PDB file of C-alpha atoms in Angstrom:
ATOM      1  CA  MET S   6      -3.708 -25.654  11.912  1.00  0.00           C
ATOM      2  CA  ALA S   7       0.044 -25.290  11.703  1.00  0.00           C
ATOM      3  CA  ALA S   8       2.174 -28.156  12.908  1.00  0.00           C
ATOM      4  CA  ILE S   9       3.716 -27.483  16.308  1.00  0.00           C
ATOM      5  CA  GLY S  10       7.500 -27.731  16.405  1.00  0.00           C
ATOM      6  CA  LYS S  11      10.388 -26.989  18.733  1.00  0.00           C
ATOM      7  CA  LYS S  12      10.414 -23.422  20.014  1.00  0.00           C
ATOM      8  CA  PRO S  13      13.026 -21.487  17.998  1.00  0.00           C
ATOM      9  CA  GLU S  14      15.915 -19.609  19.547  1.00  0.00           C
ATOM     10  CA  LYS S  15      15.807 -15.824  19.519  1.00  0.00           C
ATOM     11  CA  ARG S  16      17.781 -14.187  16.680  1.00  0.00           C
ATOM     12  CA  GLU S  17      19.138 -10.683  16.268  1.00  0.00           C
ATOM     13  CA  ARG S  18      16.377  -8.274  15.257  1.00  0.00           C
ATOM     14  CA  MET S  19      15.952  -7.107  11.660  1.00  0.00           C
ATOM     15  CA  ASN S  20      14.175  -4.128  10.160  1.00  0.00           C
ATOM     16  CA  GLU S  21      11.605  -6.054   8.121  1.00  0.00           C
ATOM     17  CA  VAL S  22       7.981  -5.680   9.215  1.00  0.00           C
ATOM     18  CA  ILE S  23       5.574  -8.520   8.425  1.00  0.00           C
ATOM     19  CA  LEU S  24       1.777  -8.533   8.551  1.00  0.00           C
ATOM     20  CA  VAL S  25       0.226 -11.798   9.767  1.00  0.00           C
ATOM     21  CA  ALA S  26      -3.544 -11.837   9.160  1.00  0.00           C
ATOM     22  CA  ASP S  27      -5.432 -14.986  10.192  1.00  0.00           C
ATOM     23  CA  ASP S  28      -8.679 -15.336  12.106  1.00  0.00           C
ATOM     24  CA  GLU S  29      -7.391 -18.546  13.720  1.00  0.00           C
ATOM     25  CA  LYS S  30      -5.663 -16.937  16.697  1.00  0.00           C
ATOM     26  CA  GLU S  31      -3.583 -20.007  17.509  1.00  0.00           C
ATOM     27  CA  ILE S  32      -2.071 -20.084  14.031  1.00  0.00           C
ATOM     28  CA  ALA S  33      -1.447 -16.328  13.878  1.00  0.00           C
ATOM     29  CA  ASP S  34       0.218 -16.335  17.284  1.00  0.00           C
ATOM     30  CA  LEU S  35       2.367 -19.356  16.444  1.00  0.00           C
ATOM     31  CA  VAL S  36       3.514 -17.899  13.122  1.00  0.00           C
ATOM     32  CA  ALA S  37       4.251 -14.570  14.802  1.00  0.00           C
ATOM     33  CA  LEU S  38       6.305 -16.354  17.479  1.00  0.00           C
ATOM     34  CA  TYR S  39       8.516 -18.052  14.911  1.00  0.00           C
ATOM     35  CA  LEU S  40       8.962 -14.885  12.855  1.00  0.00           C
ATOM     36  CA  GLU S  41       9.748 -12.759  15.898  1.00  0.00           C
ATOM     37  CA  ASN S  42      12.330 -15.296  17.028  1.00  0.00           C
ATOM     38  CA  GLU S  43      13.975 -14.868  13.620  1.00  0.00           C
ATOM     39  CA  GLY S  44      14.203 -11.145  14.325  1.00  0.00           C
ATOM     40  CA  TYR S  45      11.275  -9.864  12.257  1.00  0.00           C
ATOM     41  CA  GLN S  46       8.804  -7.276  13.504  1.00  0.00           C
ATOM     42  CA  VAL S  47       5.282  -8.693  13.313  1.00  0.00           C
ATOM     43  CA  VAL S  48       1.905  -6.978  13.199  1.00  0.00           C
ATOM     44  CA  LYS S  49      -0.980  -9.412  13.817  1.00  0.00           C
ATOM     45  CA  SER S  50      -4.622  -9.185  12.852  1.00  0.00           C
ATOM     46  CA  TYR S  51      -7.371 -11.728  13.550  1.00  0.00           C
ATOM     47  CA  ASP S  52      -9.985  -9.946  11.423  1.00  0.00           C
ATOM     48  CA  GLY S  53     -10.072  -9.128   7.707  1.00  0.00           C
ATOM     49  CA  THR S  54     -11.607  -5.676   8.126  1.00  0.00           C
ATOM     50  CA  GLN S  55      -8.947  -4.703  10.650  1.00  0.00           C
ATOM     51  CA  ALA S  56      -6.208  -6.093   8.400  1.00  0.00           C
ATOM     52  CA  MET S  57      -7.547  -4.008   5.513  1.00  0.00           C
ATOM     53  CA  GLU S  58      -7.301  -0.870   7.663  1.00  0.00           C
ATOM     54  CA  ILE S  59      -3.779  -1.789   8.757  1.00  0.00           C
ATOM     55  CA  VAL S  60      -2.413  -2.186   5.214  1.00  0.00           C
ATOM     56  CA  GLU S  61      -3.814   1.230   4.329  1.00  0.00           C
ATOM     57  CA  SER S  62      -2.149   2.917   7.306  1.00  0.00           C
ATOM     58  CA  ARG S  63       1.415   1.582   7.328  1.00  0.00           C
ATOM     59  CA  GLN S  64       4.175   0.085   5.210  1.00  0.00           C
ATOM     60  CA  PHE S  65       5.166  -3.584   5.321  1.00  0.00           C
ATOM     61  CA  ASP S  66       7.928  -5.686   3.815  1.00  0.00           C
ATOM     62  CA  LEU S  67       5.769  -8.812   3.452  1.00  0.00           C
ATOM     63  CA  ALA S  68       2.204  -9.953   4.177  1.00  0.00           C
ATOM     64  CA  LEU S  69       0.930 -13.374   5.217  1.00  0.00           C
ATOM     65  CA  LEU S  70      -2.804 -13.510   4.498  1.00  0.00           C
ATOM     66  CA  ASP S  71      -5.322 -16.213   5.345  1.00  0.00           C
ATOM     67  CA  ILE S  72      -7.809 -16.469   2.499  1.00  0.00           C
ATOM     68  CA  MET S  73     -10.942 -17.041   4.609  1.00  0.00           C
ATOM     69  CA  MET S  74     -11.431 -14.333   7.250  1.00  0.00           C
ATOM     70  CA  PRO S  75     -14.452 -12.437   8.587  1.00  0.00           C
ATOM     71  CA  GLY S  76     -15.002  -8.896   7.342  1.00  0.00           C
ATOM     72  CA  ALA S  77     -12.657  -8.979   4.364  1.00  0.00           C
ATOM     73  CA  SER S  78     -11.041 -12.014   2.796  1.00  0.00           C
ATOM     74  CA  GLY S  79      -7.332 -12.452   2.192  1.00  0.00           C
ATOM     75  CA  LEU S  80      -8.079 -12.042  -1.511  1.00  0.00           C
ATOM     76  CA  ASP S  81      -9.670  -8.630  -0.856  1.00  0.00           C
ATOM     77  CA  ILE S  82      -6.636  -7.550   1.165  1.00  0.00           C
ATOM     78  CA  CYS S  83      -4.251  -8.856  -1.501  1.00  0.00           C
ATOM     79  CA  ARG S  84      -6.061  -6.838  -4.160  1.00  0.00           C
ATOM     80  CA  LYS S  85      -5.898  -3.724  -1.966  1.00  0.00           C
ATOM     81  CA  ILE S  86      -2.162  -4.109  -1.327  1.00  0.00           C
ATOM     82  CA  ARG S  87      -1.422  -4.482  -5.020  1.00  0.00           C
ATOM     83  CA  GLU S  88      -3.070  -1.142  -5.775  1.00  0.00           C
ATOM     84  CA  ASN S  89      -0.086   0.687  -4.289  1.00  0.00           C
ATOM     85  CA  HIS S  90       2.577  -1.784  -3.162  1.00  0.00           C
ATOM     86  CA  ASN S  91       4.732  -4.551  -4.639  1.00  0.00           C
ATOM     87  CA  TYR S  92       6.081  -6.197  -1.483  1.00  0.00           C
ATOM     88  CA  PRO S  93       5.685 -10.004  -1.355  1.00  0.00           C
ATOM     89  CA  ILE S  94       2.400 -11.631  -0.360  1.00  0.00           C
ATOM     90  CA  ILE S  95       2.063 -15.246   0.792  1.00  0.00           C
ATOM     91  CA  MET S  96      -1.451 -16.672   1.013  1.00  0.00           C
ATOM     92  CA  LEU S  97      -2.422 -19.211   3.680  1.00  0.00           C
ATOM     93  CA  THR S  98      -5.061 -21.599   2.355  1.00  0.00           C
ATOM     94  CA  ALA S  99      -7.066 -24.509   3.688  1.00  0.00           C
ATOM     95  CA  LYS S 100      -6.548 -27.911   2.107  1.00  0.00           C
ATOM     96  CA  GLY S 101      -8.616 -28.325  -1.038  1.00  0.00           C
ATOM     97  CA  GLU S 102      -9.006 -24.605  -1.838  1.00  0.00           C
ATOM     98  CA  GLU S 103      -7.274 -24.999  -5.207  1.00  0.00           C
ATOM     99  CA  VAL S 104      -9.443 -22.353  -6.888  1.00  0.00           C
ATOM    100  CA  ASP S 105      -8.628 -19.848  -4.157  1.00  0.00           C
ATOM    101  CA  LYS S 106      -4.907 -20.534  -4.544  1.00  0.00           C
ATOM    102  CA  ILE S 107      -5.035 -19.781  -8.256  1.00  0.00           C
ATOM    103  CA  THR S 108      -7.205 -16.708  -7.663  1.00  0.00           C
ATOM    104  CA  GLY S 109      -4.731 -15.415  -5.088  1.00  0.00           C
ATOM    105  CA  LEU S 110      -1.786 -15.798  -7.469  1.00  0.00           C
ATOM    106  CA  THR S 111      -3.774 -14.131 -10.220  1.00  0.00           C
ATOM    107  CA  MET S 112      -4.526 -11.161  -7.966  1.00  0.00           C
ATOM    108  CA  GLY S 113      -0.846 -10.647  -7.270  1.00  0.00           C
ATOM    109  CA  ALA S 114       0.172 -13.029  -4.485  1.00  0.00           C
ATOM    110  CA  ASP S 115       3.678 -14.420  -4.829  1.00  0.00           C
ATOM    111  CA  ASP S 116       3.302 -17.767  -3.069  1.00  0.00           C
ATOM    112  CA  TYR S 117       0.912 -19.826  -0.968  1.00  0.00           C
ATOM    113  CA  MET S 118       1.079 -22.428   1.766  1.00  0.00           C
ATOM    114  CA  THR S 119      -1.587 -24.996   2.568  1.00  0.00           C
ATOM    115  CA  LYS S 120      -2.640 -25.677   6.143  1.00  0.00           C
ATOM    116  CA  PRO S 121      -1.458 -27.572   8.082  1.00  0.00           C
ATOM    117  CA  PHE S 122       2.097 -26.394   7.480  1.00  0.00           C
ATOM    118  CA  LEU S 123       5.386 -26.540   9.350  1.00  0.00           C
ATOM    119  CA  PRO S 124       6.241 -23.116  10.823  1.00  0.00           C
ATOM    120  CA  LEU S 125       9.905 -23.542   9.882  1.00  0.00           C
ATOM    121  CA  GLU S 126       8.920 -24.160   6.256  1.00  0.00           C
ATOM    122  CA  LEU S 127       6.852 -20.974   6.298  1.00  0.00           C
ATOM    123  CA  VAL S 128       9.789 -19.044   7.768  1.00  0.00           C
ATOM    124  CA  ALA S 129      11.992 -20.376   4.949  1.00  0.00           C
ATOM    125  CA  ARG S 130       9.477 -19.164   2.354  1.00  0.00           C
ATOM    126  CA  VAL S 131       9.350 -15.753   4.034  1.00  0.00           C
ATOM    127  CA  LYS S 132      13.138 -15.472   3.976  1.00  0.00           C
ATOM    128  CA  ALA S 133      13.295 -16.458   0.306  1.00  0.00           C
ATOM    129  CA  GLN S 134      10.684 -13.874  -0.685  1.00  0.00           C
ATOM    130  CA  LEU S 135      12.386 -11.111   1.320  1.00  0.00           C
ATOM    131  CA  ARG S 136      15.837 -11.941  -0.106  1.00  0.00           C
ATOM    132  CA  ARG S 137      14.504 -11.619  -3.631  1.00  0.00           C
ATOM    133  CA  TYR S 138      12.544  -8.464  -2.878  1.00  0.00           C
ATOM    134  CA  LYS S 139      15.580  -6.795  -1.280  1.00  0.00           C
ATOM    135  CA  ARG S 140      17.820  -7.738  -4.206  1.00  0.00           C
ATOM    136  CA  TYR S 141      15.528  -5.998  -6.676  1.00  0.00           C
ATOM    137  CA  ASN S 142      15.172  -2.909  -4.531  1.00  0.00           C
ATOM    138  CA  THR S 143      18.921  -2.489  -3.972  1.00  0.00           C
ATOM    139  CA  GLY S 144      19.972  -3.094  -7.572  1.00  0.00           C
ATOM    140  CA  MET S 145      22.195  -6.091  -6.799  1.00  0.00           C
ATOM    141  CA  GLN S 146      22.221  -7.437 -10.352  1.00  0.00           C
ATOM    142  CA  GLN S 147      24.912  -7.819 -12.997  1.00  0.00           C
ATOM    143  CA  GLU S 148      22.774  -6.490 -15.842  1.00  0.00           C
ATOM    144  CA  ASP S 149      20.594  -3.474 -15.191  1.00  0.00           C
ATOM    145  CA  LEU S 150      18.787  -3.290 -18.544  1.00  0.00           C
ATOM    146  CA  LEU S 151      17.410  -6.199 -20.577  1.00  0.00           C
ATOM    147  CA  GLU S 152      15.753  -5.679 -23.961  1.00  0.00           C
ATOM    148  CA  VAL S 153      14.073  -8.513 -25.856  1.00  0.00           C
ATOM    149  CA  SER S 154      11.262  -8.469 -28.435  1.00  0.00           C
ATOM    150  CA  GLY S 155       9.848  -5.079 -27.432  1.00  0.00           C
ATOM    151  CA  LEU S 156      10.307  -5.814 -23.730  1.00  0.00           C
ATOM    152  CA  THR S 157      12.498  -3.568 -21.605  1.00  0.00           C
ATOM    153  CA  VAL S 158      13.302  -4.887 -18.145  1.00  0.00           C
ATOM    154  CA  ASN S 159      15.183  -2.540 -15.814  1.00  0.00           C
ATOM    155  CA  VAL S 160      16.533  -4.770 -13.052  1.00  0.00           C
ATOM    156  CA  LYS S 161      17.898  -1.877 -11.022  1.00  0.00           C
ATOM    157  CA  THR S 162      14.653   0.131 -10.865  1.00  0.00           C
ATOM    158  CA  HIS S 163      12.357  -2.926 -11.003  1.00  0.00           C
ATOM    159  CA  GLU S 164      10.452  -1.455 -13.971  1.00  0.00           C
ATOM    160  CA  CYS S 165       9.219  -3.220 -17.080  1.00  0.00           C
ATOM    161  CA  TYR S 166       7.895  -1.817 -20.353  1.00  0.00           C
ATOM    162  CA  LEU S 167       6.332  -3.543 -23.343  1.00  0.00           C
ATOM    163  CA  ASN S 168       6.599  -1.418 -26.476  1.00  0.00           C
ATOM    164  CA  GLU S 169       7.045   1.612 -24.159  1.00  0.00           C
ATOM    165  CA  ARG S 170       3.887   0.701 -22.204  1.00  0.00           C
ATOM    166  CA  PRO S 171       4.587   0.191 -18.472  1.00  0.00           C
ATOM    167  CA  LEU S 172       3.630  -3.175 -17.007  1.00  0.00           C
ATOM    168  CA  SER S 173       2.561  -3.392 -13.368  1.00  0.00           C
ATOM    169  CA  LEU S 174       4.155  -6.621 -12.144  1.00  0.00           C
ATOM    170  CA  THR S 175       4.384  -8.407  -8.830  1.00  0.00           C
ATOM    171  CA  PRO S 176       7.897  -9.349  -7.621  1.00  0.00           C
ATOM    172  CA  THR S 177       7.385 -12.940  -8.765  1.00  0.00           C
ATOM    173  CA  GLU S 178       6.131 -11.938 -12.209  1.00  0.00           C
ATOM    174  CA  PHE S 179       9.103  -9.606 -12.566  1.00  0.00           C
ATOM    175  CA  SER S 180      11.464 -12.413 -11.527  1.00  0.00           C
ATOM    176  CA  ILE S 181      10.076 -14.772 -14.168  1.00  0.00           C
ATOM    177  CA  LEU S 182      10.316 -12.171 -16.903  1.00  0.00           C
ATOM    178  CA  ARG S 183      13.840 -11.169 -15.879  1.00  0.00           C
ATOM    179  CA  ILE S 184      15.086 -14.770 -15.962  1.00  0.00           C
ATOM    180  CA  LEU S 185      13.503 -15.485 -19.347  1.00  0.00           C
ATOM    181  CA  CYS S 186      14.942 -12.258 -20.804  1.00  0.00           C
ATOM    182  CA  GLN S 187      18.395 -12.944 -19.387  1.00  0.00           C
ATOM    183  CA  ARG S 188      18.283 -16.369 -21.007  1.00  0.00           C
ATOM    184  CA  LYS S 189      16.561 -15.308 -24.232  1.00  0.00           C
ATOM    185  CA  GLY S 190      16.181 -18.113 -26.716  1.00  0.00           C
ATOM    186  CA  GLU S 191      16.733 -20.776 -24.058  1.00  0.00           C
ATOM    187  CA  VAL S 192      14.006 -23.024 -22.689  1.00  0.00           C
ATOM    188  CA  VAL S 193      13.712 -22.692 -18.906  1.00  0.00           C
ATOM    189  CA  SER S 194      11.687 -25.362 -17.135  1.00  0.00           C
ATOM    190  CA  ALA S 195       9.070 -24.598 -14.490  1.00  0.00           C
ATOM    191  CA  GLU S 196      11.216 -26.538 -12.027  1.00  0.00           C
ATOM    192  CA  GLU S 197      14.258 -24.344 -12.707  1.00  0.00           C
ATOM    193  CA  LEU S 198      12.236 -21.128 -12.569  1.00  0.00           C
ATOM    194  CA  PHE S 199      10.849 -22.203  -9.207  1.00  0.00           C
ATOM    195  CA  ARG S 200      14.323 -23.035  -7.886  1.00  0.00           C
ATOM    196  CA  LEU S 201      15.854 -19.765  -9.095  1.00  0.00           C
ATOM    197  CA  ILE S 202      13.043 -17.613  -7.694  1.00  0.00           C
ATOM    198  CA  TRP S 203      12.288 -19.332  -4.398  1.00  0.00           C
ATOM    199  CA  GLU S 204      15.787 -20.773  -3.895  1.00  0.00           C
ATOM    200  CA  GLU S 205      14.349 -24.157  -2.996  1.00  0.00           C
ATOM    201  CA  GLU S 206      13.534 -27.332  -4.863  1.00  0.00           C
ATOM    202  CA  TYR S 207      10.380 -27.630  -6.926  1.00  0.00           C
ATOM    203  CA  TYR S 208       7.756 -29.892  -5.407  1.00  0.00           C
ATOM    204  CA  THR S 209       5.231 -32.018  -7.268  1.00  0.00           C
ATOM    205  CA  LYS S 210       1.720 -30.838  -8.121  1.00  0.00           C
ATOM    206  CA  ASN S 211       2.795 -27.206  -7.885  1.00  0.00           C
ATOM    207  CA  ASN S 212       1.138 -25.006 -10.506  1.00  0.00           C
ATOM    208  CA  THR S 213       2.521 -21.725  -9.142  1.00  0.00           C
ATOM    209  CA  ILE S 214       4.728 -20.981 -12.167  1.00  0.00           C
ATOM    210  CA  THR S 215       1.943 -21.872 -14.614  1.00  0.00           C
ATOM    211  CA  VAL S 216      -0.449 -19.425 -12.970  1.00  0.00           C
ATOM    212  CA  HIS S 217       2.137 -16.630 -12.921  1.00  0.00           C
ATOM    213  CA  ILE S 218       2.941 -17.217 -16.617  1.00  0.00           C
ATOM    214  CA  ARG S 219      -0.770 -16.994 -17.449  1.00  0.00           C
ATOM    215  CA  HIS S 220      -1.108 -13.768 -15.487  1.00  0.00           C
ATOM    216  CA  LEU S 221       1.964 -12.314 -17.216  1.00  0.00           C
ATOM    217  CA  ARG S 222       0.471 -13.089 -20.613  1.00  0.00           C
ATOM    218  CA  GLU S 223      -2.772 -11.368 -19.608  1.00  0.00           C
ATOM    219  CA  LYS S 224      -0.903  -8.230 -18.544  1.00  0.00           C
ATOM    220  CA  MET S 225       1.116  -8.273 -21.761  1.00  0.00           C
ATOM    221  CA  GLY S 226      -2.002  -8.771 -23.879  1.00  0.00           C
ATOM    222  CA  ASP S 227      -0.502 -11.962 -25.225  1.00  0.00           C
ATOM    223  CA  SER S 228      -2.405 -14.909 -26.683  1.00  0.00           C
ATOM    224  CA  PHE S 229      -2.439 -18.254 -24.897  1.00  0.00           C
ATOM    225  CA  GLU S 230      -2.959 -20.202 -28.136  1.00  0.00           C
ATOM    226  CA  HIS S 231      -0.351 -18.277 -30.160  1.00  0.00           C
ATOM    227  CA  PRO S 232       1.845 -16.318 -27.740  1.00  0.00           C
ATOM    228  CA  LYS S 233       4.188 -13.742 -29.195  1.00  0.00           C
ATOM    229  CA  TYR S 234       6.364 -13.205 -26.142  1.00  0.00           C
ATOM    230  CA  ILE S 235       6.417 -15.996 -23.563  1.00  0.00           C
ATOM    231  CA  LYS S 236       6.275 -19.229 -25.526  1.00  0.00           C
ATOM    232  CA  THR S 237       5.515 -22.651 -24.088  1.00  0.00           C
ATOM    233  CA  VAL S 238       7.688 -25.556 -25.183  1.00  0.00           C
ATOM    234  CA  TRP S 239       5.404 -28.414 -24.189  1.00  0.00           C
ATOM    235  CA  GLY S 240       6.987 -30.858 -21.814  1.00  0.00           C
ATOM    236  CA  CYS S 241      10.072 -28.672 -21.438  1.00  0.00           C
ATOM    237  CA  GLY S 242       9.298 -25.162 -20.172  1.00  0.00           C
ATOM    238  CA  TYR S 243       9.117 -21.553 -21.350  1.00  0.00           C
ATOM    239  CA  LYS S 244      11.217 -19.181 -23.409  1.00  0.00           C
ATOM    240  CA  ILE S 245      11.357 -15.682 -24.889  1.00  0.00           C
ATOM    241  CA  GLU S 246      12.948 -15.362 -28.320  1.00  0.00           C
ATOM    242  CA  SER S 247      14.436 -12.316 -30.016  1.00  0.00           C
ATOM    243  CA  GLU S 248      12.426 -11.095 -32.962  1.00  0.00           C
TER     244      GLU S 248
END
């Protein structure tokens, strides 16, 4: 259950539409209240099957998905969204569901929060994900084209190619690859990657970056033991070097 806090003040409305899917009605309603008071439009679903139908029928800017729901799980819905959309997905997980967290990130989720959580912290995560997503879709970057070791990253169009083969990346995966390419040859720590992407400080026992790096390597066909592209500098971080 989410932690109950002070009722937020109403903000000016925005255009972003957010899906909140959680079979715990109290949590879904509370999250929706906080998001709506920040100006977001919210579509709620208390059932996985209904949420699956909703994502197939309309466009969203972000989805908040509870992993365990009747009908269809949050993981099923995440997989369905990633077939056609790249908007951010945040998974809501129960305490101790570490395997589900990793599975969600592997399937294309961008972040997760463990229950119980503070609604204001969730709102902050939502804002960070939407800021990043909007930046990439409006081309607000200094360098539009990055080329390193057979990788071509087009920041303006949010496209990535490896040896002319297109890579289907989530916003978070794209962010990691963009940062590493922009800083080619430099070692970037997991803590710094987290701070640059989420615009908040890294917290302990967070394996989010590690899971995204692993998923990136899988999509690139890279070896974990002897990676050609994203290299691990043990105890320091990750880097991409020019050939």
